[in-house]
Protein backbone atom coordinates (compact mmCIF):
# COMPACT_ATOMS: atom_id res chain seq x y z
CA UNK A 1 0.00 0.00 0.00
CA UNK A 2 1.17 3.51 -0.73
CA UNK A 3 1.62 5.94 2.10
CA UNK A 4 2.98 9.44 2.56
CA UNK A 5 3.93 10.76 5.98
CA UNK A 6 4.45 14.40 6.82
CA UNK A 7 5.32 14.23 10.50
CA UNK A 8 5.48 18.00 10.98
CA UNK A 9 1.93 19.21 11.46
CA UNK A 10 2.86 22.85 12.01
CA UNK A 11 6.07 24.83 11.67
CA UNK A 12 6.61 28.45 12.60
CA UNK A 13 9.67 30.44 11.54
CA UNK A 14 10.69 34.06 11.43
CA UNK A 15 11.12 35.72 8.06
CA UNK A 16 14.49 35.08 6.36
CA UNK A 17 15.05 31.84 8.21
CA UNK A 18 15.52 28.63 6.23
CA UNK A 19 12.96 25.89 6.80
CA UNK A 20 12.79 22.24 5.73
CA UNK A 21 9.56 20.33 5.36
CA UNK A 22 9.91 16.56 5.69
CA UNK A 23 8.21 13.92 3.57
CA UNK A 24 8.63 10.17 3.94
CA UNK A 25 6.89 7.75 1.60
CA UNK A 26 6.20 4.04 1.30
CA UNK A 27 5.64 2.19 -1.94
CA UNK A 28 6.26 -1.23 -3.45
CA UNK A 29 6.52 0.18 -6.94
CA UNK A 30 9.95 0.60 -8.49
CA UNK A 31 8.62 3.35 -10.73
CA UNK A 32 6.84 6.16 -8.97
CA UNK A 33 6.54 9.92 -8.87
CA UNK A 34 6.68 12.39 -6.02
CA UNK A 35 5.08 15.80 -5.90
CA UNK A 36 4.88 18.87 -3.72
CA UNK A 37 1.89 21.19 -3.67
CA UNK A 38 1.32 24.49 -1.89
CA UNK A 39 -2.09 25.50 -0.53
CA UNK A 40 -2.24 29.18 0.46
CA UNK A 41 -5.09 30.52 2.61
CA UNK A 42 -7.16 31.15 -0.54
CA UNK A 43 -7.59 27.38 -0.82
CA UNK A 44 -6.35 26.32 -4.22
CA UNK A 45 -3.54 23.79 -4.56
CA UNK A 46 -0.57 24.99 -6.53
CA UNK A 47 1.72 22.44 -8.14
CA UNK A 48 5.39 23.01 -7.21
CA UNK A 49 7.43 20.05 -8.43
CA UNK A 50 7.35 16.52 -9.78
CA UNK A 51 10.21 14.05 -9.37
CA UNK A 52 10.41 10.52 -10.79
CA UNK A 53 11.98 7.62 -8.93
CA UNK A 54 14.88 7.29 -11.34
CA UNK A 55 16.11 10.83 -10.89
CA UNK A 56 17.75 11.44 -7.53
CA UNK A 57 19.33 14.72 -8.44
CA UNK A 58 18.40 17.52 -6.13
CA UNK A 59 16.54 20.39 -7.68
CA UNK A 60 16.66 24.08 -6.98
CA UNK A 61 14.15 26.66 -8.14
CA UNK A 62 14.84 30.09 -6.75
CA UNK A 63 14.45 29.91 -2.99
CA UNK A 64 13.00 26.40 -3.18
CA UNK A 65 15.03 23.21 -3.20
CA UNK A 66 14.16 19.55 -2.99
CA UNK A 67 16.24 16.66 -1.65
CA UNK A 68 15.19 13.23 -2.91
CA UNK A 69 16.84 10.24 -1.20
CA UNK A 70 15.63 6.77 -2.17
CA UNK A 71 17.77 5.16 0.53
CA UNK A 72 15.65 6.80 3.21
CA UNK A 73 12.44 7.09 1.14
CA UNK A 74 12.39 10.81 1.70
CA UNK A 75 11.60 13.81 -0.46
CA UNK A 76 12.24 16.89 1.65
CA UNK A 77 11.51 20.47 0.67
CA UNK A 78 13.60 23.44 1.81
CA UNK A 79 12.68 27.09 1.57
CA UNK A 80 15.66 29.39 1.87
CA UNK A 81 15.25 32.89 3.28
CA UNK A 82 11.56 32.37 3.97
CA UNK A 83 9.04 35.13 3.35
CA UNK A 84 5.61 35.85 4.78
CA UNK A 85 4.07 34.88 1.42
CA UNK A 86 5.42 31.37 1.91
CA UNK A 87 2.87 30.86 4.68
CA UNK A 88 0.66 28.01 3.51
CA UNK A 89 -0.08 24.34 3.93
CA UNK A 90 2.34 22.20 1.96
CA UNK A 91 1.40 18.73 0.76
CA UNK A 92 3.69 15.96 -0.40
CA UNK A 93 2.15 13.34 -2.71
CA UNK A 94 3.06 10.02 -4.30
CA UNK A 95 1.70 8.63 -7.55
CA UNK A 96 0.47 5.16 -8.44
CA UNK A 97 1.58 4.53 -12.01
CA UNK A 98 -1.07 2.93 -14.13
CA UNK A 99 -3.92 3.87 -11.84
CA UNK A 100 -6.32 6.68 -12.54
CA UNK A 101 -6.58 7.32 -8.79
CA UNK A 102 -2.95 8.27 -9.00
CA UNK A 103 -2.14 10.53 -6.07
CA UNK A 104 -1.71 9.63 -2.40
CA UNK A 105 -1.37 12.78 -0.33
CA UNK A 106 0.31 13.32 3.00
CA UNK A 107 -1.59 15.10 5.73
CA UNK A 108 0.16 18.40 5.05
CA UNK A 109 2.43 20.75 6.99
CA UNK A 110 1.16 24.18 7.99
CA UNK A 111 4.02 26.65 7.59
CA UNK A 112 3.71 30.06 9.21
CA UNK A 113 6.34 32.67 8.44
CA UNK A 114 6.29 35.52 10.92
CA UNK A 115 7.43 39.01 9.95
CA UNK B 1 -0.66 27.47 -16.84
CA UNK B 2 -3.58 25.32 -15.78
CA UNK B 3 -7.09 26.37 -16.73
CA UNK B 4 -9.53 24.68 -14.42
CA UNK B 5 -12.56 26.42 -13.05
CA UNK B 6 -14.98 25.76 -10.26
CA UNK B 7 -18.27 27.45 -9.46
CA UNK B 8 -19.53 28.59 -7.11
CA UNK B 9 -16.52 29.51 -4.98
CA UNK B 10 -18.66 29.77 -1.87
CA UNK B 11 -22.09 28.31 -1.19
CA UNK B 12 -24.28 28.43 1.90
CA UNK B 13 -27.37 26.30 1.60
CA UNK B 14 -30.05 24.79 3.80
CA UNK B 15 -30.42 21.14 4.70
CA UNK B 16 -32.27 19.02 2.17
CA UNK B 17 -31.48 21.14 -0.87
CA UNK B 18 -30.08 19.66 -4.07
CA UNK B 19 -26.83 21.24 -5.23
CA UNK B 20 -24.45 20.85 -8.12
CA UNK B 21 -20.84 21.95 -7.95
CA UNK B 22 -19.43 22.77 -11.35
CA UNK B 23 -15.93 21.96 -12.61
CA UNK B 24 -14.57 22.68 -16.06
CA UNK B 25 -11.14 22.46 -17.62
CA UNK B 26 -9.94 23.72 -20.97
CA UNK B 27 -6.78 21.64 -21.21
CA UNK B 28 -8.32 18.57 -22.85
CA UNK B 29 -7.28 16.35 -19.93
CA UNK B 30 -8.92 12.93 -19.89
CA UNK B 31 -8.67 12.29 -16.17
CA UNK B 32 -10.51 14.37 -13.62
CA UNK B 33 -10.90 14.15 -9.86
CA UNK B 34 -12.99 15.41 -6.96
CA UNK B 35 -11.49 15.75 -3.50
CA UNK B 36 -13.08 16.67 -0.21
CA UNK B 37 -10.99 18.59 2.29
CA UNK B 38 -11.62 20.15 5.66
CA UNK B 39 -9.63 23.41 5.95
CA UNK B 40 -5.88 22.75 6.05
CA UNK B 41 -6.42 19.04 6.45
CA UNK B 42 -5.75 15.98 4.34
CA UNK B 43 -7.34 15.63 0.90
CA UNK B 44 -9.72 12.73 0.41
CA UNK B 45 -10.49 11.44 -3.08
CA UNK B 46 -14.26 10.99 -3.50
CA UNK B 47 -14.67 10.54 -7.27
CA UNK B 48 -12.55 10.24 -10.39
CA UNK B 49 -13.03 9.79 -14.08
CA UNK B 50 -10.91 8.19 -16.79
CA UNK B 51 -12.79 10.00 -19.53
CA UNK B 52 -16.21 10.57 -21.02
CA UNK B 53 -18.88 8.22 -19.59
CA UNK B 54 -16.39 6.78 -17.10
CA UNK B 55 -16.68 7.53 -13.37
CA UNK B 56 -15.47 5.74 -10.26
CA UNK B 57 -15.81 6.21 -6.53
CA UNK B 58 -12.73 7.21 -4.62
CA UNK B 59 -11.33 6.23 -1.26
CA UNK B 60 -13.71 8.24 0.89
CA UNK B 61 -17.33 7.23 0.87
CA UNK B 62 -19.49 10.08 -0.32
CA UNK B 63 -23.20 10.59 -0.85
CA UNK B 64 -22.45 12.73 -3.87
CA UNK B 65 -22.63 11.63 -7.49
CA UNK B 66 -20.74 12.76 -10.58
CA UNK B 67 -21.18 12.65 -14.33
CA UNK B 68 -18.83 13.02 -17.29
CA UNK B 69 -20.74 13.67 -20.46
CA UNK B 70 -18.12 15.97 -21.95
CA UNK B 71 -14.35 15.85 -21.57
CA UNK B 72 -14.13 19.33 -20.16
CA UNK B 73 -16.97 19.11 -17.64
CA UNK B 74 -17.15 17.07 -14.40
CA UNK B 75 -19.99 18.24 -12.14
CA UNK B 76 -20.62 16.89 -8.64
CA UNK B 77 -24.18 16.65 -7.28
CA UNK B 78 -25.58 16.28 -3.79
CA UNK B 79 -29.24 15.26 -3.97
CA UNK B 80 -30.00 16.29 -0.39
CA UNK B 81 -27.42 18.40 1.40
CA UNK B 82 -26.73 17.81 5.10
CA UNK B 83 -24.56 19.67 7.63
CA UNK B 84 -22.06 16.77 7.46
CA UNK B 85 -21.40 17.77 3.84
CA UNK B 86 -19.92 21.07 4.97
CA UNK B 87 -16.39 21.09 3.58
CA UNK B 88 -14.21 22.31 0.75
CA UNK B 89 -14.51 20.48 -2.56
CA UNK B 90 -11.55 20.57 -4.93
CA UNK B 91 -11.66 19.52 -8.55
CA UNK B 92 -8.52 18.51 -10.43
CA UNK B 93 -7.48 17.27 -13.82
CA UNK B 94 -4.39 15.44 -14.87
CA UNK B 95 -1.87 15.93 -17.58
CA UNK B 96 -0.72 12.67 -19.15
CA UNK B 97 2.76 11.87 -17.88
CA UNK B 98 5.54 10.34 -19.95
CA UNK B 99 5.15 6.93 -18.30
CA UNK B 100 1.37 7.02 -17.94
CA UNK B 101 1.34 7.71 -14.24
CA UNK B 102 3.55 10.67 -13.64
CA UNK B 103 1.46 13.58 -14.78
CA UNK B 104 0.79 16.16 -12.14
CA UNK B 105 -2.75 17.11 -11.24
CA UNK B 106 -3.90 20.67 -11.63
CA UNK B 107 -6.45 21.95 -9.19
CA UNK B 108 -9.30 24.39 -9.39
CA UNK B 109 -9.82 27.09 -6.77
CA UNK B 110 -12.29 24.97 -4.80
CA UNK B 111 -15.86 25.38 -3.59
CA UNK B 112 -16.39 26.03 0.10
CA UNK B 113 -19.76 24.52 0.97
CA UNK B 114 -21.64 25.25 4.17
CA UNK B 115 -24.88 23.41 4.86
CA UNK B 116 -26.98 24.95 7.60
JSON list of C-alpha atoms in Angstrom, two decimals, chain A residues 1-83:
[
{"chain": "A", "resi": 1, "resn": "UNK", "atom": "CA", "xyz": [0.00, 0.00, 0.00]},
{"chain": "A", "resi": 2, "resn": "UNK", "atom": "CA", "xyz": [1.17, 3.51, -0.73]},
{"chain": "A", "resi": 3, "resn": "UNK", "atom": "CA", "xyz": [1.62, 5.94, 2.10]},
{"chain": "A", "resi": 4, "resn": "UNK", "atom": "CA", "xyz": [2.98, 9.44, 2.56]},
{"chain": "A", "resi": 5, "resn": "UNK", "atom": "CA", "xyz": [3.93, 10.76, 5.98]},
{"chain": "A", "resi": 6, "resn": "UNK", "atom": "CA", "xyz": [4.45, 14.40, 6.82]},
{"chain": "A", "resi": 7, "resn": "UNK", "atom": "CA", "xyz": [5.32, 14.23, 10.50]},
{"chain": "A", "resi": 8, "resn": "UNK", "atom": "CA", "xyz": [5.48, 18.00, 10.98]},
{"chain": "A", "resi": 9, "resn": "UNK", "atom": "CA", "xyz": [1.93, 19.21, 11.46]},
{"chain": "A", "resi": 10, "resn": "UNK", "atom": "CA", "xyz": [2.86, 22.85, 12.01]},
{"chain": "A", "resi": 11, "resn": "UNK", "atom": "CA", "xyz": [6.07, 24.83, 11.67]},
{"chain": "A", "resi": 12, "resn": "UNK", "atom": "CA", "xyz": [6.61, 28.45, 12.60]},
{"chain": "A", "resi": 13, "resn": "UNK", "atom": "CA", "xyz": [9.67, 30.44, 11.54]},
{"chain": "A", "resi": 14, "resn": "UNK", "atom": "CA", "xyz": [10.69, 34.06, 11.43]},
{"chain": "A", "resi": 15, "resn": "UNK", "atom": "CA", "xyz": [11.12, 35.72, 8.06]},
{"chain": "A", "resi": 16, "resn": "UNK", "atom": "CA", "xyz": [14.49, 35.08, 6.36]},
{"chain": "A", "resi": 17, "resn": "UNK", "atom": "CA", "xyz": [15.05, 31.84, 8.21]},
{"chain": "A", "resi": 18, "resn": "UNK", "atom": "CA", "xyz": [15.52, 28.63, 6.23]},
{"chain": "A", "resi": 19, "resn": "UNK", "atom": "CA", "xyz": [12.96, 25.89, 6.80]},
{"chain": "A", "resi": 20, "resn": "UNK", "atom": "CA", "xyz": [12.79, 22.24, 5.73]},
{"chain": "A", "resi": 21, "resn": "UNK", "atom": "CA", "xyz": [9.56, 20.33, 5.36]},
{"chain": "A", "resi": 22, "resn": "UNK", "atom": "CA", "xyz": [9.91, 16.56, 5.69]},
{"chain": "A", "resi": 23, "resn": "UNK", "atom": "CA", "xyz": [8.21, 13.92, 3.57]},
{"chain": "A", "resi": 24, "resn": "UNK", "atom": "CA", "xyz": [8.63, 10.17, 3.94]},
{"chain": "A", "resi": 25, "resn": "UNK", "atom": "CA", "xyz": [6.89, 7.75, 1.60]},
{"chain": "A", "resi": 26, "resn": "UNK", "atom": "CA", "xyz": [6.20, 4.04, 1.30]},
{"chain": "A", "resi": 27, "resn": "UNK", "atom": "CA", "xyz": [5.64, 2.19, -1.94]},
{"chain": "A", "resi": 28, "resn": "UNK", "atom": "CA", "xyz": [6.26, -1.23, -3.45]},
{"chain": "A", "resi": 29, "resn": "UNK", "atom": "CA", "xyz": [6.52, 0.18, -6.94]},
{"chain": "A", "resi": 30, "resn": "UNK", "atom": "CA", "xyz": [9.95, 0.60, -8.49]},
{"chain": "A", "resi": 31, "resn": "UNK", "atom": "CA", "xyz": [8.62, 3.35, -10.73]},
{"chain": "A", "resi": 32, "resn": "UNK", "atom": "CA", "xyz": [6.84, 6.16, -8.97]},
{"chain": "A", "resi": 33, "resn": "UNK", "atom": "CA", "xyz": [6.54, 9.92, -8.87]},
{"chain": "A", "resi": 34, "resn": "UNK", "atom": "CA", "xyz": [6.68, 12.39, -6.02]},
{"chain": "A", "resi": 35, "resn": "UNK", "atom": "CA", "xyz": [5.08, 15.80, -5.90]},
{"chain": "A", "resi": 36, "resn": "UNK", "atom": "CA", "xyz": [4.88, 18.87, -3.72]},
{"chain": "A", "resi": 37, "resn": "UNK", "atom": "CA", "xyz": [1.89, 21.19, -3.67]},
{"chain": "A", "resi": 38, "resn": "UNK", "atom": "CA", "xyz": [1.32, 24.49, -1.89]},
{"chain": "A", "resi": 39, "resn": "UNK", "atom": "CA", "xyz": [-2.09, 25.50, -0.53]},
{"chain": "A", "resi": 40, "resn": "UNK", "atom": "CA", "xyz": [-2.24, 29.18, 0.46]},
{"chain": "A", "resi": 41, "resn": "UNK", "atom": "CA", "xyz": [-5.09, 30.52, 2.61]},
{"chain": "A", "resi": 42, "resn": "UNK", "atom": "CA", "xyz": [-7.16, 31.15, -0.54]},
{"chain": "A", "resi": 43, "resn": "UNK", "atom": "CA", "xyz": [-7.59, 27.38, -0.82]},
{"chain": "A", "resi": 44, "resn": "UNK", "atom": "CA", "xyz": [-6.35, 26.32, -4.22]},
{"chain": "A", "resi": 45, "resn": "UNK", "atom": "CA", "xyz": [-3.54, 23.79, -4.56]},
{"chain": "A", "resi": 46, "resn": "UNK", "atom": "CA", "xyz": [-0.57, 24.99, -6.53]},
{"chain": "A", "resi": 47, "resn": "UNK", "atom": "CA", "xyz": [1.72, 22.44, -8.14]},
{"chain": "A", "resi": 48, "resn": "UNK", "atom": "CA", "xyz": [5.39, 23.01, -7.21]},
{"chain": "A", "resi": 49, "resn": "UNK", "atom": "CA", "xyz": [7.43, 20.05, -8.43]},
{"chain": "A", "resi": 50, "resn": "UNK", "atom": "CA", "xyz": [7.35, 16.52, -9.78]},
{"chain": "A", "resi": 51, "resn": "UNK", "atom": "CA", "xyz": [10.21, 14.05, -9.37]},
{"chain": "A", "resi": 52, "resn": "UNK", "atom": "CA", "xyz": [10.41, 10.52, -10.79]},
{"chain": "A", "resi": 53, "resn": "UNK", "atom": "CA", "xyz": [11.98, 7.62, -8.93]},
{"chain": "A", "resi": 54, "resn": "UNK", "atom": "CA", "xyz": [14.88, 7.29, -11.34]},
{"chain": "A", "resi": 55, "resn": "UNK", "atom": "CA", "xyz": [16.11, 10.83, -10.89]},
{"chain": "A", "resi": 56, "resn": "UNK", "atom": "CA", "xyz": [17.75, 11.44, -7.53]},
{"chain": "A", "resi": 57, "resn": "UNK", "atom": "CA", "xyz": [19.33, 14.72, -8.44]},
{"chain": "A", "resi": 58, "resn": "UNK", "atom": "CA", "xyz": [18.40, 17.52, -6.13]},
{"chain": "A", "resi": 59, "resn": "UNK", "atom": "CA", "xyz": [16.54, 20.39, -7.68]},
{"chain": "A", "resi": 60, "resn": "UNK", "atom": "CA", "xyz": [16.66, 24.08, -6.98]},
{"chain": "A", "resi": 61, "resn": "UNK", "atom": "CA", "xyz": [14.15, 26.66, -8.14]},
{"chain": "A", "resi": 62, "resn": "UNK", "atom": "CA", "xyz": [14.84, 30.09, -6.75]},
{"chain": "A", "resi": 63, "resn": "UNK", "atom": "CA", "xyz": [14.45, 29.91, -2.99]},
{"chain": "A", "resi": 64, "resn": "UNK", "atom": "CA", "xyz": [13.00, 26.40, -3.18]},
{"chain": "A", "resi": 65, "resn": "UNK", "atom": "CA", "xyz": [15.03, 23.21, -3.20]},
{"chain": "A", "resi": 66, "resn": "UNK", "atom": "CA", "xyz": [14.16, 19.55, -2.99]},
{"chain": "A", "resi": 67, "resn": "UNK", "atom": "CA", "xyz": [16.24, 16.66, -1.65]},
{"chain": "A", "resi": 68, "resn": "UNK", "atom": "CA", "xyz": [15.19, 13.23, -2.91]},
{"chain": "A", "resi": 69, "resn": "UNK", "atom": "CA", "xyz": [16.84, 10.24, -1.20]},
{"chain": "A", "resi": 70, "resn": "UNK", "atom": "CA", "xyz": [15.63, 6.77, -2.17]},
{"chain": "A", "resi": 71, "resn": "UNK", "atom": "CA", "xyz": [17.77, 5.16, 0.53]},
{"chain": "A", "resi": 72, "resn": "UNK", "atom": "CA", "xyz": [15.65, 6.80, 3.21]},
{"chain": "A", "resi": 73, "resn": "UNK", "atom": "CA", "xyz": [12.44, 7.09, 1.14]},
{"chain": "A", "resi": 74, "resn": "UNK", "atom": "CA", "xyz": [12.39, 10.81, 1.70]},
{"chain": "A", "resi": 75, "resn": "UNK", "atom": "CA", "xyz": [11.60, 13.81, -0.46]},
{"chain": "A", "resi": 76, "resn": "UNK", "atom": "CA", "xyz": [12.24, 16.89, 1.65]},
{"chain": "A", "resi": 77, "resn": "UNK", "atom": "CA", "xyz": [11.51, 20.47, 0.67]},
{"chain": "A", "resi": 78, "resn": "UNK", "atom": "CA", "xyz": [13.60, 23.44, 1.81]},
{"chain": "A", "resi": 79, "resn": "UNK", "atom": "CA", "xyz": [12.68, 27.09, 1.57]},
{"chain": "A", "resi": 80, "resn": "UNK", "atom": "CA", "xyz": [15.66, 29.39, 1.87]},
{"chain": "A", "resi": 81, "resn": "UNK", "atom": "CA", "xyz": [15.25, 32.89, 3.28]},
{"chain": "A", "resi": 82, "resn": "UNK", "atom": "CA", "xyz": [11.56, 32.37, 3.97]},
{"chain": "A", "resi": 83, "resn": "UNK", "atom": "CA", "xyz": [9.04, 35.13, 3.35]}
]
